[in-house]
XYZ file of C-alpha atoms in Angstrom:
443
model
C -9.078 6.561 26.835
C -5.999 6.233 24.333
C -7.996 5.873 21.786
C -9.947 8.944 21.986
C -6.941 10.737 23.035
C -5.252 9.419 19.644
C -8.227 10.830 17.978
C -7.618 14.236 19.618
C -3.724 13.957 18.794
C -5.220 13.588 14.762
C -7.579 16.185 15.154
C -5.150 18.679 16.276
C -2.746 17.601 13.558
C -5.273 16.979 10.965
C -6.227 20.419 11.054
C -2.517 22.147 11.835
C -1.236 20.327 8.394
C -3.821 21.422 6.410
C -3.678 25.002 7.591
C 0.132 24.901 7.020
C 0.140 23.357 3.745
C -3.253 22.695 1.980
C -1.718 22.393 -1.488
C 0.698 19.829 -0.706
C -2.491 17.641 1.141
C -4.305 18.190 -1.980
C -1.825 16.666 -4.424
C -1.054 13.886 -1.691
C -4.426 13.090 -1.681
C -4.535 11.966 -5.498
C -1.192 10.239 -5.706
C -3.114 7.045 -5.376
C -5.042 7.534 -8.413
C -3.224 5.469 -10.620
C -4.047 2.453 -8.816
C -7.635 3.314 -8.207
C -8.851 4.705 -11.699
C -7.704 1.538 -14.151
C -9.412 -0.949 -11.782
C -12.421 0.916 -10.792
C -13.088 1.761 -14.399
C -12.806 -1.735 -15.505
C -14.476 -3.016 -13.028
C -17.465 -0.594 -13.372
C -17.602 -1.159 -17.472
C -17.675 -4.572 -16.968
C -20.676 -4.040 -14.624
C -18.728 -6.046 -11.674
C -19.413 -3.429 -9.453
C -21.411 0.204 -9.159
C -19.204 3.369 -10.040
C -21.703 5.570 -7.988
C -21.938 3.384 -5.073
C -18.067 2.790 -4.637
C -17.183 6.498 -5.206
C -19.758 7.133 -2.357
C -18.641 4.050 0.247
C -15.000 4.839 -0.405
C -15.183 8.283 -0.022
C -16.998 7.597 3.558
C -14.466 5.048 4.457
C -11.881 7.916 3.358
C -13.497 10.142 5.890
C -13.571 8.276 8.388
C -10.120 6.190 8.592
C -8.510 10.079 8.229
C -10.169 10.974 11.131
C -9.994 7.653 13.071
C -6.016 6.853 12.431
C -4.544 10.170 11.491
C -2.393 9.294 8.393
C -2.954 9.499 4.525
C -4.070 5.919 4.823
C -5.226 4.723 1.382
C -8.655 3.176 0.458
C -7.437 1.230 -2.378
C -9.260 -1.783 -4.807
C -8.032 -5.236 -3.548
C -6.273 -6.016 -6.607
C -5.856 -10.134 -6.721
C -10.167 -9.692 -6.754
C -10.135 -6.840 -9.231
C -7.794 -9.063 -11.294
C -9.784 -12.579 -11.360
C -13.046 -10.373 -11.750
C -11.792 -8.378 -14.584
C -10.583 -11.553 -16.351
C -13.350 -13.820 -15.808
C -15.835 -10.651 -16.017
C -17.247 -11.807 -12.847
C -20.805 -10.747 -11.937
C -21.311 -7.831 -9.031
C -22.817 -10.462 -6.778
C -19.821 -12.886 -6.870
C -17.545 -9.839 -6.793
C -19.549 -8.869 -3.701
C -19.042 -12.179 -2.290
C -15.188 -12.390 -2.801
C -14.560 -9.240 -0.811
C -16.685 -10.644 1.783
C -14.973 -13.971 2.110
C -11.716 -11.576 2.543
C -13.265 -9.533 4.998
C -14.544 -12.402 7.010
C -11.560 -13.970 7.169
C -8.975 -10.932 8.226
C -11.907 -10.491 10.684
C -11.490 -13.644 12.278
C -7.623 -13.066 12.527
C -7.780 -9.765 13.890
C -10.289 -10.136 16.750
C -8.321 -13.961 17.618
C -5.240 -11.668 17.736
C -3.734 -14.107 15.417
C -2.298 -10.998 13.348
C -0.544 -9.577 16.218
C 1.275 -13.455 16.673
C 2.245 -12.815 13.013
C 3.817 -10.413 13.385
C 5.796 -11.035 16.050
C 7.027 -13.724 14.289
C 7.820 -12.334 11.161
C 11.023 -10.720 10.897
C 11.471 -7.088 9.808
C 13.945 -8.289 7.024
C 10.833 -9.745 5.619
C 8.419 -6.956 5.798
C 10.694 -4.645 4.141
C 10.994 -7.111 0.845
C 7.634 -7.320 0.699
C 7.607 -3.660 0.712
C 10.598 -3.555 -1.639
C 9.019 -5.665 -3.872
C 5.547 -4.412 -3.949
C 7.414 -1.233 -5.184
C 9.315 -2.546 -7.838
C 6.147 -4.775 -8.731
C 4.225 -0.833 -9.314
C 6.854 0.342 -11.269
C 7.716 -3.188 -13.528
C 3.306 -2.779 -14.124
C 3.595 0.977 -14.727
C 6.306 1.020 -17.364
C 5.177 -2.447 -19.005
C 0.914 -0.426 -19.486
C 2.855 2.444 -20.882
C 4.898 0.652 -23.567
C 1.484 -1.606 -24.272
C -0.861 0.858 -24.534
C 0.613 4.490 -25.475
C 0.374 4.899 -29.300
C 2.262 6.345 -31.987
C 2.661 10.527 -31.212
C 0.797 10.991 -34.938
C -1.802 8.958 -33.681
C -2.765 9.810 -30.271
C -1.346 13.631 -29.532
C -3.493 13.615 -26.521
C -2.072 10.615 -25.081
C 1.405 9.605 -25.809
C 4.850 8.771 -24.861
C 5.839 12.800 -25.187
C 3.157 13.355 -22.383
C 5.148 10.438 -20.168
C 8.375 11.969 -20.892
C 7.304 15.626 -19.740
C 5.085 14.040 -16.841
C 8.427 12.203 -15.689
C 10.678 14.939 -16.141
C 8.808 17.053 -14.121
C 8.854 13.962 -11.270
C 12.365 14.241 -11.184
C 13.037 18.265 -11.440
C 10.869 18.179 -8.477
C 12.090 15.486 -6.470
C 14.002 17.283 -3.557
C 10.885 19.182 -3.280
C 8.524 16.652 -1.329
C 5.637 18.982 -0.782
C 5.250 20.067 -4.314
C 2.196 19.242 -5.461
C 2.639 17.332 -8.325
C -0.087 14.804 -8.305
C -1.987 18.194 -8.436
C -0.817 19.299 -11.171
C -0.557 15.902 -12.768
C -4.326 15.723 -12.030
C -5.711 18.982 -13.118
C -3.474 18.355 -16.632
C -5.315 14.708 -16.929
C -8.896 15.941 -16.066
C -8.127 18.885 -19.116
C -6.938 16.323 -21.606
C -9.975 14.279 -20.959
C -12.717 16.981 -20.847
C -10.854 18.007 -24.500
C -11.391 14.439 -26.232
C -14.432 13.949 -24.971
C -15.793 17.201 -26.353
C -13.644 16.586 -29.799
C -15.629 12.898 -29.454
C -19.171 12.075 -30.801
C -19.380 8.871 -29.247
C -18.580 9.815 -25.750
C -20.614 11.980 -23.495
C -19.879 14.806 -21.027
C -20.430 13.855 -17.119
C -24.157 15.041 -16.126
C -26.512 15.467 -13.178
C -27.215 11.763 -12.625
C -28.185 11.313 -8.642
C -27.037 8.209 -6.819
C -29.996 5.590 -5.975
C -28.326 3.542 -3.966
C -29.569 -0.277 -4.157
C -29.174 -3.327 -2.096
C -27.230 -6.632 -3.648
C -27.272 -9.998 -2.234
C -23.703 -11.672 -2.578
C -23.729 -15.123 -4.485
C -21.130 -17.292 -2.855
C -20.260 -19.527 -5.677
C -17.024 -21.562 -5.697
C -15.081 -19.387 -8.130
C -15.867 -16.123 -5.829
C -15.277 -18.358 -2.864
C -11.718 -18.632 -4.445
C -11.358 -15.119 -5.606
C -11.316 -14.136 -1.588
C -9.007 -16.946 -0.577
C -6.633 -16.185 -2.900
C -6.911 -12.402 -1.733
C -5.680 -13.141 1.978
C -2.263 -13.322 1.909
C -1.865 -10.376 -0.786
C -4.208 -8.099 2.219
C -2.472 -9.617 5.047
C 0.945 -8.974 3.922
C 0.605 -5.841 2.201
C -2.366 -4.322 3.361
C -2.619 -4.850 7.020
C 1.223 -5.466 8.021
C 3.492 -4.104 5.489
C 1.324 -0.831 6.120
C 1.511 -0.334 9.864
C 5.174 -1.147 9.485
C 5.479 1.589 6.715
C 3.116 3.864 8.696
C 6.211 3.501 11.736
C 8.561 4.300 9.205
C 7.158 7.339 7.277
C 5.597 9.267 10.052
C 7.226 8.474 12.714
C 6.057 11.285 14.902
C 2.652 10.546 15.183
C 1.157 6.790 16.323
C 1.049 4.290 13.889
C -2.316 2.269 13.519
C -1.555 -1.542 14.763
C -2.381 -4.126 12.596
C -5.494 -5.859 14.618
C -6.935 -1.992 13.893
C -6.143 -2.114 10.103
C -7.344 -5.597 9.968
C -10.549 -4.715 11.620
C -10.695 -1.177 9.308
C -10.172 -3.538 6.421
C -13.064 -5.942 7.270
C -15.860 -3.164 8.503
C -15.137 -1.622 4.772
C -15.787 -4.705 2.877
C -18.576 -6.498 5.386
C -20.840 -3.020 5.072
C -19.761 -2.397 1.699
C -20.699 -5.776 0.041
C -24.083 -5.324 0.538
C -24.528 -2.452 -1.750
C -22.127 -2.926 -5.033
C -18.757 -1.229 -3.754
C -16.260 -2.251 -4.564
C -14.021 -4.522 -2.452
C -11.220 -2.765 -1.073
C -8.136 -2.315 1.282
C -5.375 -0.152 2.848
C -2.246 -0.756 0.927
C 1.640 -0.080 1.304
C 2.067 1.198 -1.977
C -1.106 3.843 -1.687
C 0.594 5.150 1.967
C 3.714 5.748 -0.104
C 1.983 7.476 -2.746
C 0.038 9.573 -0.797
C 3.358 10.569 1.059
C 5.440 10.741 -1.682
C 3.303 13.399 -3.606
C 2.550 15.617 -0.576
C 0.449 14.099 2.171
C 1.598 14.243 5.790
C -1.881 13.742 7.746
C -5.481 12.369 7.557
C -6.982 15.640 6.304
C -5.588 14.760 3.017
C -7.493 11.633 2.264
C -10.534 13.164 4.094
C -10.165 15.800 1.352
C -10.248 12.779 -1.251
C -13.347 11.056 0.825
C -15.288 14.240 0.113
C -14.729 14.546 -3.131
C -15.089 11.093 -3.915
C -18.673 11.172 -2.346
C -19.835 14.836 -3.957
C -19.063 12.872 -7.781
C -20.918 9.774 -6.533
C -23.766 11.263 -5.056
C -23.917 13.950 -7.958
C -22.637 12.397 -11.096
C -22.131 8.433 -10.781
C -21.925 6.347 -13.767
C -22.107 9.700 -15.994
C -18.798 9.892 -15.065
C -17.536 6.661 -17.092
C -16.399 7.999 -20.414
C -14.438 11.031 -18.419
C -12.269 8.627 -16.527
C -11.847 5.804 -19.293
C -10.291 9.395 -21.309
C -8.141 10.139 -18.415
C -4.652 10.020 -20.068
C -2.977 6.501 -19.140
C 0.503 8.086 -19.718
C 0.174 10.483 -16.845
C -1.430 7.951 -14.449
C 2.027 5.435 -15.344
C 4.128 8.106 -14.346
C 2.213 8.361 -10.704
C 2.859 4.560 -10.373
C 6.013 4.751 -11.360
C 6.555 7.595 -8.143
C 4.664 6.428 -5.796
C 6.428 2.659 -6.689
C 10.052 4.374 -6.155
C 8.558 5.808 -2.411
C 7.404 2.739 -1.334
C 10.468 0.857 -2.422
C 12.956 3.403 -0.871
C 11.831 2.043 2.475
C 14.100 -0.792 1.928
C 17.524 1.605 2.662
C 16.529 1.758 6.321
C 16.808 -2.288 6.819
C 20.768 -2.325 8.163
C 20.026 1.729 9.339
C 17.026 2.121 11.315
C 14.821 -0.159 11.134
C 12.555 -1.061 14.321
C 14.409 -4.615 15.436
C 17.704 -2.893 15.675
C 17.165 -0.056 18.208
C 17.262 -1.694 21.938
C 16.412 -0.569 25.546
C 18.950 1.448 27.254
C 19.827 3.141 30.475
C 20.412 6.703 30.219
C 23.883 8.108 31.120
C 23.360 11.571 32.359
C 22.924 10.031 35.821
C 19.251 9.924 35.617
C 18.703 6.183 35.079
C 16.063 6.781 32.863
C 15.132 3.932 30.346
C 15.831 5.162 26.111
C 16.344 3.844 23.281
C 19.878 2.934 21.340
C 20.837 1.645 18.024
C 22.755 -1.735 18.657
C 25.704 -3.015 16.861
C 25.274 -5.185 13.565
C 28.246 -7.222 12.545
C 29.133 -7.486 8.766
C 27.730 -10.717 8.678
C 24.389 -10.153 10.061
C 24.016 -7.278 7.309
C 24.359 -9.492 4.840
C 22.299 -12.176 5.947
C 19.155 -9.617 6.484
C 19.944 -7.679 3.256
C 19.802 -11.402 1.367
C 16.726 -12.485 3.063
C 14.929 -8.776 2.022
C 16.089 -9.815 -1.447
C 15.325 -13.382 -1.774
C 11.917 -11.877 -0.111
C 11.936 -9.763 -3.054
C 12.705 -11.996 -5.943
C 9.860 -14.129 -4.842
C 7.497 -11.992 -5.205
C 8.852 -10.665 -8.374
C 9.341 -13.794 -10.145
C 6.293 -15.371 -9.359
C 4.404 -12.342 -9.319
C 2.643 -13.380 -5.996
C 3.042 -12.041 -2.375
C 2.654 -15.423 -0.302
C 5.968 -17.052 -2.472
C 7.739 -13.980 -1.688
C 6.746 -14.450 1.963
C 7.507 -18.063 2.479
C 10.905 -17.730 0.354
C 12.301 -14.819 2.960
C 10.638 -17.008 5.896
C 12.697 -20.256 5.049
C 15.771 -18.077 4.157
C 15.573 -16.104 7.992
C 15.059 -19.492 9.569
C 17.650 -21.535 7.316
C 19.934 -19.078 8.828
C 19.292 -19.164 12.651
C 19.143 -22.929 11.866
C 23.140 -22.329 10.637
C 23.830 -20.648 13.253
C 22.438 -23.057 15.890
C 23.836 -26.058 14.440
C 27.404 -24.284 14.472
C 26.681 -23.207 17.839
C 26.205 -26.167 18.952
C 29.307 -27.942 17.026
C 31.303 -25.306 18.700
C 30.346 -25.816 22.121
C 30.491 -29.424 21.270
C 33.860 -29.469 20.329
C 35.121 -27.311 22.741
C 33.512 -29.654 25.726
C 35.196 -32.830 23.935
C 39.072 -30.512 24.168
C 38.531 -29.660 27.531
C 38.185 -33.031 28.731
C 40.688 -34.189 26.804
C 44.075 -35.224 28.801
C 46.760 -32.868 28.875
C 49.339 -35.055 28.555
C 49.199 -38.939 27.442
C 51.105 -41.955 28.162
């Protein structure tokens, strides 16, 4: 019965929000483009996976988690497979294969409820480095693709380091106003840049009636795409399943978050149906939440928006669409990294000021006796011990440019410290035993 009263709740919303402010959905809805376009495109040229196929799955998937959970919640590529496939230009049946070892495996932990243990256990200093540095890790990407791959202004007018300086100028002229709908704007600019080279191009083609035929693929579980799906876990457990219901808490607070058996099963349905047909293998991640919020989006109507969309190119245009996205300017899409990295890592602020582990149960004193809630005191010390473990959480992930070291580093440093604390504890009480049965006075 909750659950279909949740869906209600959404409904309601979904529909309210859009009324209220469709513009501001709309340019939520594509603030997660500049993670999904680079990937997808290589992925597709590199005939990993089908363009036509995972524009139509993901737009579905869209659909339905904005109707099912009621937030912008992304439908992102899992990037540690798009990676390895994109270096190793890994066939579409391997590729296949890796997202369903993933899926099978986040599977397993949801329905065991072994994701709900984690995350007990995990502390909330922990989650938000993770977040932290998944946003830095977006914005370090961003700006290190922009100085790689802009050219010269002479030599690319279309496509240069001018276009990221107006794109990001306009970020921050419009940065008090959250609903603006830059990613809008942003996106209509990059679609006109593109449609212009292509037509100024005679090796490139304009996008054309080309009608999805959708076909089935049988996943080959070799050892390297065996590996590719391993080494995706703890990059979709961390970020995609619990950083993201944590974030969801955090950013829309009025409306119930999704719990992270629910993601974890959303994640695994996406990838177990999709694998079958050539999409390609995706997630819900932190840093396409933030995006989506940071560029407009307050409700799943805005990624139901994108879902539509998405499916109306796949099912119309496919892989004729190619040579209009591989011209979509890569200096606009690094400044929409670069945002919707600085949203997701401004969830960090609220670790010493809000965050869920430091609001406790309360009696109400208007007489009443009624149960609330109250934020509890935090000594200096214990500030500083959850602000280091967020950045030693951080500076894992960063340095070693991998989730799980960032994870275990914040782990031990949250333990080492409770560890401290016992051991003095117990020295303490110890030592104070040892003076209390000590005689007053001595012979």
């Amino acid at each position: 019965m909750a659950f279909i009263s949740n869906i209600k709740l959404f409904h309601r919303n979904n529909v309210a929000t859009i009324r209220n402010s469709p513009l501001a959905e709309v340019s939520g809805a594509l603030g997660d483009l500049g993670t999904l376009l680079p990937l997808m495109i290589t992925l597709a040229v590199n005939r990993s996976i089908s363009l036509s196929t995972t524009l139509v799955f993901s737009g579905v998937f869209n659909i339905v988690t904005g109707a099912v959970f009621g937030i912008p919640l992304p439908v992102q590529p899992m990037k540690a497979i798009a990676a390895a496939a994109i270096a190793s230009h890994t066939s579409e049946p391997e590729t296949m294969a890796a997202g369903s070892v993933t899926a099978g495996l986040v599977l397993v932990l949801s329905l065991t409820g072994l994701l709900r243990l984690v995350t007990k256990i995990i502390p909330i200093p922990v989650i938000k480095g993770i977040q932290f540095g998944a946003g830095l890790s977006l914005i370090i990407s961003a700006g290190s693709s922009l100085l790689q791959t802009l050219r010269p202004t002479w030599d690319q007018p279309l496509d240069n380091r001018v276009w990221v300086f107006a794109a990001f100028l306009l970020l921050i002229l419009t940065q008090r106003r959250t609903r603006f709908p830059f990613a809008l704007i942003i996106f209509v600019a990059g679609v006109t840049i593109a449609l212009v080279r292509i037509a100024i191009s005679p090796e490139m083609s304009m996008p054309q009636l080309h009608i999805w035929k959708p076909y089935v693929v049988l996943p080959k579980w070799s050892a390297e795409a065996i590996g590719m799906g391993v080494a995706q876990l703890p990059l979709t457990t961390l970020n995609s399943v619990i950083a993201v219901s944590a974030l969801a808490s955090d950013l829309l607070p009025n409306l119930p978050s999704p719990s992270v058996t629910a993601v974890g099963i959303s994640v695994s349905a996406m990838n177990l149906f999709g694998c079958w047909f050539g999409a390609m293998p995706v997630c819900h991640g932190s840093g396409g939440l933030a995006a989506q919020y940071r560029f407009g989006a307050r409700s799943g109507a805005s990624v139901m928006i994108l879902g539509l969309f998405k499916m109306i190119l796949g099912l119309a245009f496919g892989e004729s669409l190619l040579d209009l996205l591989q011209t979509f300017p890569r200096s606009l899409l690094g400044i929409m990294v670069v945002a919707a990295g600085l949203e997701l890592a401004r969830v960090g602020q609220s670790l010493n000021y809000g965050a869920p582990d430091l609001w406790e149960t309360s009696v109400e004193g208007d007489g009443s006796e009624r149960l609330g809630k109250r934020r509890r005191s935090v000594s200096d010390d214990e500030r500083a011990q959850r602000w280091n473990v967020m950045l030693i959480t951080t500076a894992g992930i960063l340095a070693f440019k991998n989730d799980a070291v960032g994870f275990i580093a914040g782990m031990m440093c949250h333990y080492a410290y409770l560890l401290t604390e016992w051991v003095e504890q117990k020295w303490h009480g110890r030592r104070h035993g040892l003076l209390e049965r000590a005689p007053l006075l001595r012979s």
